[in-house]
Amino acid sequence: MEYIHHALKFKYDLCIGCSHCTSICPTCSIHVEDGRPILDSNRCIDCGMCYQICPMNAIYIEQDDFETIYNYKCPVLLIPSIFSAQFPEKVSQRAILSAIYHLGFEYVYEVEKSVDILKEEINEHLRDDDAEKPIISTFCPAIVRLIQVKYPSLVSNLLLTKPPLNVTAIYIRKVLTEHGIKPEDIGIFYVAPCAAKIAAIKSPVGEEKSNIDGVINMNYLYNKVFRVIKQGEYTLREDEFDFHPISRNSLLWSLTGGEIKDIPWGRNLAIDEVHNVSDFLDKLENEDLDGIDFLELRACDESCAGGILCAGNRFLIAERQRKRARKRPKTVTPEENNILNYKKFLRSNMSVGEVYPRSMDKLDDNISVAMRKMKKVFEITNDLPQVDCRICGYQTCKALAEAVVNNTADIRQCFFVQRILEQTDKLTTTEALKITRKVWGEIKLDKDSIKHLDLK
Amino acid sequence: MHFEYKVEGGDFTNAGTTSSEVKKMLKQLGVNPSIVKRTVVALYEAEVNIVAHAYRGTIFVDLEENSVSIRLEDEGPGIPDIDKAMEQGFSTASPEVREMGFGAGMGLPNMKNNSDKLIVNSVVGKGTTVEIINYF
């Protein structure tokens, strides 16, 4: 089976086995065993809902060791423009940029530098009458994975184009080599606002290998930069202080509605938050919704401003970003934004290979086995209480039924089933406890203070 | 496996429920996505026809290892001339309705295009039975 990398990891020493993560997962990829969450790697789309809901901060997002930037003679930072919108208003772009340079980077580029070029590419795809409509954006990697696992029939609608971060990375490598820097000396580090972007870099969909050398979590860099600024350790740089001059709408790209802003015709929708996206894709799969040309779909509420690695409130981040964008000109010239001089080269290098579905709904590879299993799942689900209480360790009664059919769970994990069996002497309390302990571990069922509670 | 679903005439809000359920099952069986799509498009069209024209109806779904057969029985006005209704562009809709983009005469032809077998029987004043069969 294909190895799928996930950026989200559990810290079992902090986990109290509360199963909030199980309840929120949009692809039902987490169940509880022995008091700990277990991730189904084939289902997880790295959206990070579990990371946000975890009350114990027991889920972390892996990143590369920051020190690895020093392994390269020319470390380059590729940073989403949303980064600076996390800082309070009074911290200037110039200070932020200077502090980043202070950390040891040779060059700093904003990801959205390539957006103007990408937009041309999208518009061209939209004009292509043979393209399957609606074209679905591949900007948000959690959405790409969602479609792979949950909406296999829509995989052919995905726009097979690299996202801005990879296009800008191609440009950086090209332009720096032209300036005489050896390719092996260039290390491009991307600042990730979410887990999905990290997963997409570590195991890209539709590509062999990513052109990014390392990943730094956005909240990690935010803290590091803020400290440098607060302590005033850096020297203000005289050069460029609004990063690089990119156009107004490029700065708005990562916010909700950013991709459809410059599509001058047709029916285009922007939808954010993963459950909203699922609702819409369900509809799209059912009724052939006529005449929709383009779908911008983002897993996070408020898109990248709501990225799980962003520091602060997503609405405030989006507002600051819009404010910064307002100050930018509508269009920029190739003299201002050098990447535009490389348009032809980049456009011929921005497509990605085919994306394959890997349906999570499929009960078995063999259709007659799948059929038998489906029948059983129906029967078992009907016998279960349908309250989706999660005491069995699964998100829903149906999820337990599926696990039972696949021989990975015991129907007696269900609290209601246990009570029913106890009434008819088919299960003893000791046996029932043993089964429940297997799901929730020892601690939750051995609270001495409760055992000796005086109920009189 | 056999399933039955009820459809109420005039209930546009819930039109598509059966197609959605059938879609979920076909996905679980691992049926090729393009066949899932065809089946759902044909069924949705037929389901909406009941909602739009009939008083009520029942949808019977039979899932086999290599096929799905769907029979939609409705109590309704029926179709006077089925051959004509199967013609692309034929429509009984008024110009006003057509103006809004409905009644383009693509309903049955579209169902035919998306099913391997389509059988339509109708008795005027009583109702219509549509059978859709798709093979995996």
Coordinates of C-alpha atoms in Angstrom, one line a residue:
Chain A
M1 CA 0.0 0.0 0.0
E2 CA 1.0 3.5 -0.8
Y3 CA 2.7 5.3 2.1
I4 CA 0.8 8.4 3.2
H5 CA 2.6 10.8 5.3
H6 CA 0.8 12.7 8.0
A7 CA 2.0 15.8 9.8
L8 CA -0.3 15.3 12.8
K9 CA 1.0 13.1 15.6
F10 CA -0.3 12.2 19.0
K11 CA 1.6 12.8 22.2
Y12 CA 0.4 9.8 24.2
D13 CA 1.9 11.0 27.4
L14 CA -0.3 14.1 27.4
C15 CA -3.4 12.4 26.0
I16 CA -6.2 11.8 28.6
G17 CA -8.3 9.7 26.2
C18 CA -11.2 12.1 26.0
S19 CA -12.0 11.2 22.4
H20 CA -12.9 14.8 21.3
C21 CA -10.6 14.2 18.3
T22 CA -12.6 11.1 17.4
S23 CA -15.9 13.1 17.4
I24 CA -14.8 15.9 15.2
C25 CA -12.9 14.1 12.5
P26 CA -14.6 14.8 9.1
T27 CA -13.4 11.5 7.6
C28 CA -14.0 9.4 10.7
S29 CA -10.3 8.5 10.9
I30 CA -9.7 8.2 14.6
H31 CA -11.0 5.6 17.1
V32 CA -10.0 4.9 20.7
E33 CA -8.1 1.8 21.8
D34 CA -6.6 1.2 25.2
G35 CA -7.4 4.8 26.2
R36 CA -5.6 6.3 23.2
P37 CA -6.6 7.6 19.9
I38 CA -5.6 5.5 16.9
L39 CA -5.3 7.1 13.5
D40 CA -6.4 5.4 10.3
S41 CA -3.7 6.6 8.0
N42 CA -5.7 6.0 4.8
R43 CA -8.6 8.2 5.9
C44 CA -6.8 11.1 7.6
I45 CA -6.6 14.2 5.3
D46 CA -4.5 16.3 7.7
C47 CA -7.2 19.0 8.1
G48 CA -6.2 19.5 11.7
M49 CA -9.7 19.7 13.3
C50 CA -8.4 17.3 15.9
Y51 CA -5.4 19.5 16.7
Q52 CA -7.8 22.4 17.3
I53 CA -10.2 20.6 19.5
C54 CA -7.8 18.7 21.7
P55 CA -8.1 20.1 25.2
M56 CA -4.7 18.8 26.3
N57 CA -2.6 20.0 23.4
A58 CA -1.7 16.3 23.0
I59 CA -1.6 16.6 19.2
Y60 CA 1.5 18.1 17.7
I61 CA 2.5 18.9 14.2
E62 CA 6.0 17.8 13.2
Q63 CA 8.4 20.1 11.6
D64 CA 12.0 20.0 10.5
D65 CA 14.7 21.1 13.0
F66 CA 15.2 24.8 12.5
E67 CA 18.9 24.3 12.7
T68 CA 18.9 22.5 9.4
I69 CA 18.7 25.9 7.7
Y70 CA 22.4 26.3 8.6
N71 CA 23.2 23.1 6.5
Y72 CA 22.8 25.3 3.4
K73 CA 25.1 28.1 2.4
C74 CA 22.1 29.9 1.0
P75 CA 19.0 29.3 3.2
V76 CA 15.9 30.8 1.6
L77 CA 12.7 31.4 3.4
L78 CA 9.4 31.0 1.5
I79 CA 6.7 32.6 3.6
P80 CA 2.9 32.9 3.1
S81 CA 1.9 36.6 3.2
I82 CA -0.6 35.8 5.9
F83 CA 2.5 35.4 8.3
S84 CA 2.9 39.2 8.9
A85 CA -0.9 39.6 9.4
Q86 CA -0.5 37.7 12.7
F87 CA 1.4 40.5 14.3
P88 CA -0.2 43.5 16.0
E89 CA -0.8 46.5 13.8
K90 CA 2.1 48.5 15.3
V91 CA 4.7 46.0 14.2
S92 CA 5.8 47.1 10.8
Q93 CA 6.4 44.9 7.8
R94 CA 9.9 46.2 7.8
A95 CA 10.6 45.1 11.3
I96 CA 9.2 41.6 10.6
L97 CA 11.3 41.2 7.5
S98 CA 14.4 42.5 9.3
A99 CA 13.9 40.1 12.2
I100 CA 13.5 37.2 9.8
Y101 CA 16.8 38.0 8.1
H102 CA 18.3 38.3 11.5
L103 CA 17.5 34.6 12.1
G104 CA 20.0 33.7 9.4
F105 CA 18.2 33.6 6.1
E106 CA 19.9 34.9 2.9
Y107 CA 16.7 35.6 1.0
V108 CA 13.0 35.9 1.9
Y109 CA 10.2 35.5 -0.6
E110 CA 6.5 35.6 -0.2
V111 CA 4.7 32.6 -1.5
E112 CA 2.1 34.7 -3.4
K113 CA 4.8 36.1 -5.7
S114 CA 3.7 33.7 -8.3
V115 CA -0.1 34.2 -8.0
D116 CA -0.5 36.5 -11.0
I117 CA 1.0 33.8 -13.2
L118 CA -1.1 31.1 -11.7
K119 CA -4.3 33.1 -12.2
E120 CA -3.5 33.3 -15.9
E121 CA -3.1 29.5 -16.0
I122 CA -6.5 29.0 -14.2
N123 CA -8.3 31.3 -16.6
E124 CA -6.8 29.4 -19.5
H125 CA -8.1 26.1 -18.1
L126 CA -11.5 27.6 -17.6
R127 CA -11.6 28.7 -21.3
D128 CA -10.9 25.1 -22.3
D129 CA -14.2 23.6 -23.3
D130 CA -12.9 20.1 -23.0
A131 CA -11.9 20.5 -19.3
E132 CA -14.3 18.7 -16.9
K133 CA -16.3 21.3 -15.1
P134 CA -16.4 22.5 -12.4
I135 CA -12.7 22.7 -12.2
I136 CA -11.8 22.2 -8.5
S137 CA -8.8 24.2 -7.1
T138 CA -5.9 22.2 -5.7
F139 CA -4.6 25.0 -3.6
C140 CA -5.7 23.5 -0.3
P141 CA -4.0 20.1 0.1
A142 CA -6.5 18.9 2.7
I143 CA -9.2 19.3 0.1
V144 CA -7.3 17.4 -2.5
R145 CA -7.0 14.5 0.0
L146 CA -10.6 14.9 1.0
I147 CA -11.7 14.4 -2.6
Q148 CA -9.3 11.4 -3.0
V149 CA -10.8 9.6 -0.1
K150 CA -14.4 10.7 0.0
Y151 CA -15.3 11.9 -3.5
P152 CA -13.4 9.6 -5.9
S153 CA -15.7 10.5 -8.8
L154 CA -14.6 14.2 -8.5
V155 CA -10.8 13.5 -8.8
S156 CA -11.0 14.1 -12.5
N157 CA -12.2 17.7 -11.8
L158 CA -9.1 18.6 -9.9
L159 CA -6.9 21.3 -11.5
L160 CA -3.6 19.7 -12.0
T161 CA -1.5 22.7 -11.3
K162 CA 1.2 23.3 -8.7
P163 CA 0.2 25.6 -5.9
P164 CA 1.9 29.1 -5.5
L165 CA 4.4 27.8 -3.0
N166 CA 5.9 25.3 -5.5
V167 CA 5.8 27.7 -8.4
T168 CA 7.6 30.4 -6.5
A169 CA 10.1 27.8 -5.3
I170 CA 10.9 26.9 -8.9
Y171 CA 11.4 30.6 -9.6
I172 CA 13.7 31.0 -6.6
R173 CA 15.9 28.1 -7.6
K174 CA 16.1 29.4 -11.2
V175 CA 16.9 33.0 -10.4
L176 CA 19.4 32.3 -7.6
T177 CA 21.3 29.8 -9.9
E178 CA 21.4 32.5 -12.5
H179 CA 23.0 34.7 -10.0
G180 CA 25.8 32.2 -9.6
I181 CA 24.7 30.4 -6.5
K182 CA 25.3 26.6 -6.7
P183 CA 22.1 24.6 -6.7
E184 CA 23.3 22.4 -3.8
D185 CA 23.9 25.5 -1.7
I186 CA 20.2 26.6 -2.0
G187 CA 17.9 25.4 0.8
I188 CA 14.3 26.5 0.4
F189 CA 12.3 26.5 3.7
Y190 CA 8.6 26.9 3.7
V191 CA 6.6 28.3 6.6
A192 CA 3.5 26.2 6.9
P193 CA 0.2 27.6 8.3
C194 CA -1.3 24.2 8.6
A195 CA -0.7 20.4 8.8
A196 CA -2.0 19.7 5.3
K197 CA 0.7 21.8 3.7
I198 CA 3.4 19.9 5.5
A199 CA 1.9 16.6 4.6
A200 CA 1.7 17.7 1.0
I201 CA 5.4 18.6 1.0
K202 CA 6.4 15.3 2.7
S203 CA 4.3 13.1 0.4
P204 CA 3.1 15.2 -2.5
V205 CA 0.0 14.1 -4.5
G206 CA 0.6 13.8 -8.2
E207 CA 4.4 14.4 -7.8
E208 CA 7.4 12.3 -7.0
K209 CA 9.1 14.8 -4.7
S210 CA 8.5 18.3 -3.5
N211 CA 10.9 21.1 -4.4
I212 CA 10.9 22.3 -0.8
D213 CA 13.9 21.4 1.4
G214 CA 12.4 21.9 4.8
V215 CA 9.3 23.0 6.7
I216 CA 9.0 25.4 9.6
N217 CA 5.7 25.7 11.5
M218 CA 4.2 29.1 11.3
N219 CA 3.5 29.5 15.0
Y220 CA 7.1 28.5 15.8
L221 CA 8.5 31.1 13.5
Y222 CA 6.0 33.7 14.8
N223 CA 7.2 33.2 18.3
K224 CA 10.9 33.3 17.2
V225 CA 10.4 36.5 15.2
F226 CA 8.3 38.2 17.8
R227 CA 11.0 37.6 20.4
V228 CA 13.6 39.1 18.2
I229 CA 11.4 42.1 17.6
K230 CA 10.6 42.6 21.3
Q231 CA 14.2 42.3 22.4
G232 CA 15.2 44.6 19.6
E233 CA 18.1 42.4 18.6
Y234 CA 17.9 43.1 14.9
T235 CA 19.0 46.0 12.8
L236 CA 16.3 47.5 10.6
R237 CA 17.1 46.9 7.0
E238 CA 17.2 49.7 4.5
D239 CA 16.1 47.7 1.5
E240 CA 12.7 46.4 0.6
F241 CA 10.4 46.8 3.5
D242 CA 7.1 45.6 2.2
F243 CA 8.6 42.2 1.4
H244 CA 8.3 42.1 -2.4
P245 CA 5.9 44.2 -4.4
I246 CA 3.1 41.9 -5.4
S247 CA -0.3 42.8 -6.6
R248 CA -3.3 43.5 -4.3
N249 CA -5.3 40.4 -5.3
S250 CA -2.2 38.2 -4.9
L251 CA -2.2 39.2 -1.2
L252 CA -5.8 38.3 -0.9
W253 CA -5.4 34.9 -2.6
S254 CA -5.1 32.8 0.5
L255 CA -8.2 34.3 2.1
T256 CA -11.7 33.0 1.2
G257 CA -12.7 34.2 -2.2
G258 CA -9.1 35.0 -3.2
E259 CA -8.9 32.5 -6.1
I260 CA -12.1 33.5 -7.7
K261 CA -11.5 37.3 -7.5
D262 CA -9.9 37.6 -10.9
I263 CA -12.1 35.2 -12.8
P264 CA -14.0 37.6 -14.9
W265 CA -16.9 35.4 -16.0
G266 CA -18.8 32.2 -15.4
R267 CA -20.1 30.7 -12.1
N268 CA -17.5 30.4 -9.5
L269 CA -17.9 29.6 -5.8
A270 CA -15.6 29.9 -2.8
I271 CA -16.4 27.6 0.1
D272 CA -14.4 27.4 3.3
E273 CA -14.4 25.0 6.3
V274 CA -14.2 21.3 5.7
H275 CA -17.8 20.3 6.7
N276 CA -19.2 23.0 4.5
V277 CA -17.1 21.7 1.7
S278 CA -18.3 18.1 2.3
D279 CA -21.9 19.3 2.2
F280 CA -21.4 20.9 -1.1
L281 CA -19.4 18.1 -2.7
D282 CA -22.1 15.7 -1.6
K283 CA -24.6 17.8 -3.5
L284 CA -22.3 18.1 -6.5
E285 CA -21.9 14.4 -6.7
N286 CA -25.6 13.8 -6.5
E287 CA -27.2 16.2 -8.8
D288 CA -25.2 17.2 -11.7
L289 CA -25.2 20.9 -10.7
D290 CA -25.2 22.6 -14.0
G291 CA -23.0 25.3 -15.2
I292 CA -20.6 25.8 -12.3
D293 CA -17.1 26.6 -13.7
F294 CA -14.8 26.8 -10.8
L295 CA -14.7 25.8 -7.1
E296 CA -12.3 27.3 -4.6
L297 CA -12.5 25.0 -1.6
R298 CA -10.6 25.4 1.6
A299 CA -10.5 23.2 4.6
C300 CA -10.2 25.9 7.2
D301 CA -12.8 28.5 8.3
E302 CA -11.5 31.8 6.9
S303 CA -9.1 29.8 4.7
C304 CA -5.4 30.2 5.5
A305 CA -6.1 32.9 8.1
G306 CA -7.7 30.1 10.0
G307 CA -4.8 27.8 9.5
I308 CA -4.2 25.7 12.6
L309 CA -0.6 27.0 12.9
C310 CA -1.6 30.7 12.7
A311 CA -1.2 32.6 15.9
G312 CA -4.3 34.6 16.9
N313 CA -7.8 35.1 15.9
R314 CA -8.6 34.2 12.2
F315 CA -11.0 37.1 11.7
L316 CA -8.4 39.6 12.9
I317 CA -5.7 38.0 10.7
A318 CA -8.0 38.2 7.7
E319 CA -8.8 41.8 8.4
R320 CA -5.2 42.8 8.7
Q321 CA -4.3 41.0 5.5
R322 CA -7.1 42.9 3.7
K323 CA -5.9 46.1 5.1
R324 CA -2.4 45.5 3.9
A325 CA -3.7 44.5 0.5
R326 CA -5.6 47.7 0.1
K327 CA -2.3 49.6 0.1
R328 CA -1.0 47.6 -2.8
P329 CA -1.5 48.5 -6.4
K330 CA -3.9 46.5 -8.5
T331 CA -1.3 45.4 -10.9
V332 CA 2.4 45.3 -10.8
T333 CA 5.0 45.4 -13.6
P334 CA 7.7 42.8 -14.4
E335 CA 10.2 45.5 -13.2
E336 CA 8.5 45.5 -9.8
N337 CA 7.8 41.8 -9.5
N338 CA 10.7 40.0 -11.3
I339 CA 8.9 36.6 -11.4
L340 CA 6.7 38.0 -14.2
N341 CA 9.7 37.9 -16.4
Y342 CA 9.8 34.2 -16.0
K343 CA 6.2 33.6 -16.9
K344 CA 6.7 31.5 -19.9
F345 CA 9.2 29.3 -18.2
L346 CA 7.1 28.8 -15.1
R347 CA 3.9 28.2 -17.0
S348 CA 5.6 25.3 -18.8
N349 CA 6.7 23.8 -15.5
M350 CA 3.6 24.2 -13.3
S351 CA 1.5 21.1 -14.1
V352 CA 1.5 18.0 -11.9
G353 CA 0.8 14.4 -12.7
E354 CA -2.5 12.6 -12.3
V355 CA -4.2 12.4 -8.9
Y356 CA -5.7 9.0 -8.1
P357 CA -8.7 8.3 -5.9
R358 CA -8.2 6.1 -2.9
S359 CA -11.7 5.6 -1.6
M360 CA -12.1 5.1 2.1
D361 CA -15.8 4.1 1.8
K362 CA -15.0 0.9 -0.2
L363 CA -15.7 -2.0 2.1
D364 CA -13.6 -4.5 0.1
D365 CA -11.7 -4.8 -3.1
N366 CA -13.8 -7.7 -4.1
I367 CA -17.3 -6.6 -4.9
S368 CA -19.1 -9.7 -3.7
V369 CA -17.3 -9.6 -0.4
A370 CA -18.1 -5.9 -0.2
M371 CA -21.7 -6.7 -0.8
R372 CA -21.8 -9.2 2.0
K373 CA -20.0 -6.8 4.3
M374 CA -22.5 -4.0 3.5
K375 CA -25.4 -6.2 4.3
K376 CA -23.8 -7.1 7.7
V377 CA -23.1 -3.4 8.4
F378 CA -26.7 -2.6 7.8
E379 CA -27.9 -5.4 10.1
I380 CA -25.5 -4.5 12.9
T381 CA -26.2 -0.8 12.6
N382 CA -29.9 -1.5 13.0
D383 CA -29.2 -3.4 16.2
L384 CA -27.1 -0.6 17.7
P385 CA -28.8 2.3 19.6
Q386 CA -27.9 5.0 17.0
V387 CA -26.9 7.5 19.7
D388 CA -23.3 7.8 18.5
C389 CA -22.2 8.1 22.1
R390 CA -18.6 6.9 21.3
I391 CA -18.4 4.7 24.4
C392 CA -17.4 1.9 22.1
G393 CA -14.4 4.0 20.9
Y394 CA -15.8 4.8 17.5
Q395 CA -17.3 8.0 16.1
T396 CA -20.7 6.6 15.2
C397 CA -22.7 3.4 15.6
K398 CA -22.1 2.8 11.9
A399 CA -18.4 3.1 12.3
L400 CA -18.5 0.5 15.0
A401 CA -20.6 -1.8 12.8
E402 CA -18.0 -1.4 10.0
A403 CA -15.2 -2.3 12.4
V404 CA -17.1 -5.3 13.6
V405 CA -17.6 -6.5 10.1
N406 CA -13.9 -6.0 9.3
N407 CA -13.0 -8.0 12.5
T408 CA -11.3 -5.1 14.1
A409 CA -13.8 -4.5 16.9
D410 CA -16.2 -6.5 19.1
I411 CA -19.9 -5.6 19.1
R412 CA -19.8 -6.0 22.9
Q413 CA -17.8 -2.7 23.0
C414 CA -21.3 -1.1 22.7
F415 CA -22.5 0.0 26.1
F416 CA -26.1 -0.8 25.2
V417 CA -25.3 -4.2 23.8
Q418 CA -23.5 -5.0 27.0
R419 CA -26.6 -4.1 29.1
I420 CA -28.8 -6.2 26.9
L421 CA -26.5 -9.2 27.1
E422 CA -26.2 -8.8 30.8
Q423 CA -30.0 -9.0 31.2
T424 CA -30.0 -12.4 29.5
D425 CA -26.9 -13.6 31.4
K426 CA -24.9 -13.8 28.2
L427 CA -22.3 -11.4 29.6
T428 CA -21.1 -10.9 33.2
T429 CA -20.2 -7.5 34.6
T430 CA -16.6 -8.6 34.9
E431 CA -16.5 -9.6 31.2
A432 CA -18.2 -6.3 30.2
L433 CA -15.6 -4.3 32.2
K434 CA -12.8 -6.2 30.6
I435 CA -14.1 -5.2 27.2
T436 CA -14.6 -1.6 28.1
R437 CA -11.1 -1.5 29.7
K438 CA -9.7 -2.6 26.3
V439 CA -11.2 0.5 24.8
W440 CA -10.6 3.1 27.5
G441 CA -7.7 1.8 29.4
E442 CA -7.5 1.0 33.1
I443 CA -7.6 4.5 34.7
K444 CA -11.1 5.6 33.7
L445 CA -12.7 2.5 35.3
D446 CA -10.7 2.4 38.4
K447 CA -11.4 5.7 40.2
D448 CA -11.2 4.7 43.9
S449 CA -13.0 7.8 45.1
I450 CA -16.0 6.9 43.0
K451 CA -15.8 3.2 44.0
H452 CA -16.2 4.3 47.6
L453 CA -18.7 7.1 47.0
D454 CA -21.3 7.3 49.7
L455 CA -24.6 7.4 47.8
K456 CA -26.9 7.3 50.8
Chain B
M1 CA -29.9 -6.5 -1.5
H2 CA -33.2 -4.8 -1.7
F3 CA -34.2 -1.3 -0.6
E4 CA -37.4 0.8 -0.8
Y5 CA -37.7 4.6 -0.6
K6 CA -40.8 6.8 -0.6
V7 CA -41.0 10.0 -2.6
E8 CA -43.6 12.7 -2.1
G9 CA -44.9 14.7 -5.1
G10 CA -44.1 18.4 -4.7
D11 CA -41.4 17.9 -2.1
F12 CA -38.5 19.5 -3.9
T13 CA -36.6 20.1 -0.7
N14 CA -36.0 16.4 -0.2
A15 CA -35.6 15.4 -3.9
G16 CA -32.3 13.6 -4.3
T17 CA -32.4 11.7 -1.0
T18 CA -32.7 8.4 -2.7
S19 CA -29.9 9.2 -5.2
S20 CA -27.7 10.2 -2.3
E21 CA -28.4 6.9 -0.4
V22 CA -27.7 4.8 -3.5
K23 CA -24.6 6.8 -4.2
K24 CA -23.3 6.0 -0.7
M25 CA -23.9 2.3 -1.2
L26 CA -22.3 2.1 -4.6
K27 CA -19.2 3.9 -3.2
Q28 CA -19.0 1.3 -0.4
L29 CA -19.1 -1.5 -2.9
G30 CA -16.2 0.1 -4.7
V31 CA -18.1 0.5 -8.0
N32 CA -16.2 2.4 -10.6
P33 CA -16.7 6.2 -10.0
S34 CA -17.9 6.9 -13.6
I35 CA -20.7 4.2 -13.2
V36 CA -21.6 5.7 -9.8
K37 CA -21.9 9.1 -11.5
R38 CA -24.1 7.7 -14.4
T39 CA -26.4 5.9 -12.0
V40 CA -26.8 8.9 -9.7
V41 CA -27.5 11.3 -12.6
A42 CA -30.1 9.0 -14.1
L43 CA -31.8 8.2 -10.8
Y44 CA -31.8 11.9 -9.7
E45 CA -33.5 12.9 -12.9
A46 CA -36.1 10.1 -12.4
E47 CA -36.6 11.0 -8.8
V48 CA -37.2 14.7 -9.6
N49 CA -39.7 13.7 -12.3
I50 CA -41.8 12.1 -9.6
V51 CA -41.5 15.1 -7.3
A52 CA -42.4 17.5 -10.2
H53 CA -45.2 15.6 -11.9
A54 CA -46.6 12.8 -9.8
Y55 CA -48.5 12.7 -6.5
R56 CA -46.3 10.1 -4.8
G57 CA -44.0 7.3 -5.7
T58 CA -41.9 4.4 -4.5
I59 CA -38.3 3.7 -5.5
F60 CA -37.2 0.0 -5.4
V61 CA -33.5 -0.5 -5.5
D62 CA -31.9 -3.9 -6.1
L63 CA -28.2 -4.3 -5.7
E64 CA -26.5 -7.3 -7.2
E65 CA -22.9 -8.2 -7.5
N66 CA -22.7 -6.9 -11.0
S67 CA -25.6 -4.5 -11.4
V68 CA -28.0 -2.1 -9.8
S69 CA -31.6 -2.1 -10.9
I70 CA -33.9 0.7 -9.9
R71 CA -37.6 0.7 -10.4
L72 CA -39.5 4.0 -9.8
E73 CA -43.3 3.6 -9.6
D74 CA -45.4 6.6 -9.3
E75 CA -49.1 7.5 -9.0
G76 CA -49.5 10.4 -11.4
P77 CA -50.8 11.8 -14.7
G78 CA -48.7 9.3 -16.8
I79 CA -47.0 10.0 -20.1
P80 CA -49.3 9.9 -23.2
D81 CA -46.6 9.2 -25.8
I82 CA -43.5 7.6 -24.4
D83 CA -41.6 7.4 -27.8
K84 CA -42.1 11.1 -28.2
A85 CA -41.0 11.8 -24.6
M86 CA -37.8 9.9 -25.3
E87 CA -37.0 12.3 -28.2
Q88 CA -34.3 14.8 -27.4
G89 CA -35.9 18.2 -27.1
F90 CA -39.5 17.1 -27.0
S91 CA -41.3 18.9 -24.2
T92 CA -44.8 19.6 -23.1
A93 CA -43.7 22.5 -21.1
S94 CA -45.2 26.0 -21.7
P95 CA -43.1 28.7 -23.1
E96 CA -43.0 30.4 -19.7
V97 CA -41.6 27.3 -18.1
R98 CA -39.0 27.0 -20.9
E99 CA -38.1 30.6 -20.5
M100 CA -36.9 29.7 -16.9
G101 CA -34.7 27.0 -18.3
F102 CA -36.9 24.1 -17.3
G103 CA -38.7 21.7 -19.6
A104 CA -35.9 21.6 -22.2
G105 CA -37.0 18.1 -23.2
M106 CA -33.8 16.5 -21.9
G107 CA -35.1 14.5 -19.0
L108 CA -35.7 11.1 -20.4
P109 CA -33.0 11.3 -23.0
N110 CA -30.6 12.2 -20.3
M111 CA -31.7 9.2 -18.2
K112 CA -31.2 7.0 -21.3
N113 CA -27.7 8.3 -21.8
N114 CA -26.8 7.5 -18.3
S115 CA -28.2 4.0 -18.0
D116 CA -27.4 0.7 -19.7
K117 CA -31.0 -0.2 -19.8
L118 CA -34.0 2.1 -19.5
I119 CA -37.6 0.9 -19.6
V120 CA -40.5 3.3 -19.3
N121 CA -44.1 2.2 -19.0
S122 CA -47.0 4.5 -18.4
V123 CA -50.8 4.6 -18.1
V124 CA -52.4 8.0 -18.6
G125 CA -54.2 9.0 -15.5
K126 CA -52.7 6.3 -13.4
G127 CA -49.0 6.6 -13.3
T128 CA -45.5 5.8 -14.7
T129 CA -43.0 3.1 -14.0
V130 CA -39.3 3.7 -14.9
E131 CA -36.7 1.0 -14.7
I132 CA -33.0 1.9 -14.8
I133 CA -30.4 -0.8 -14.9
N134 CA -26.7 -0.2 -14.8
Y135 CA -24.0 -2.9 -14.9
F136 CA -20.7 -2.7 -13.0

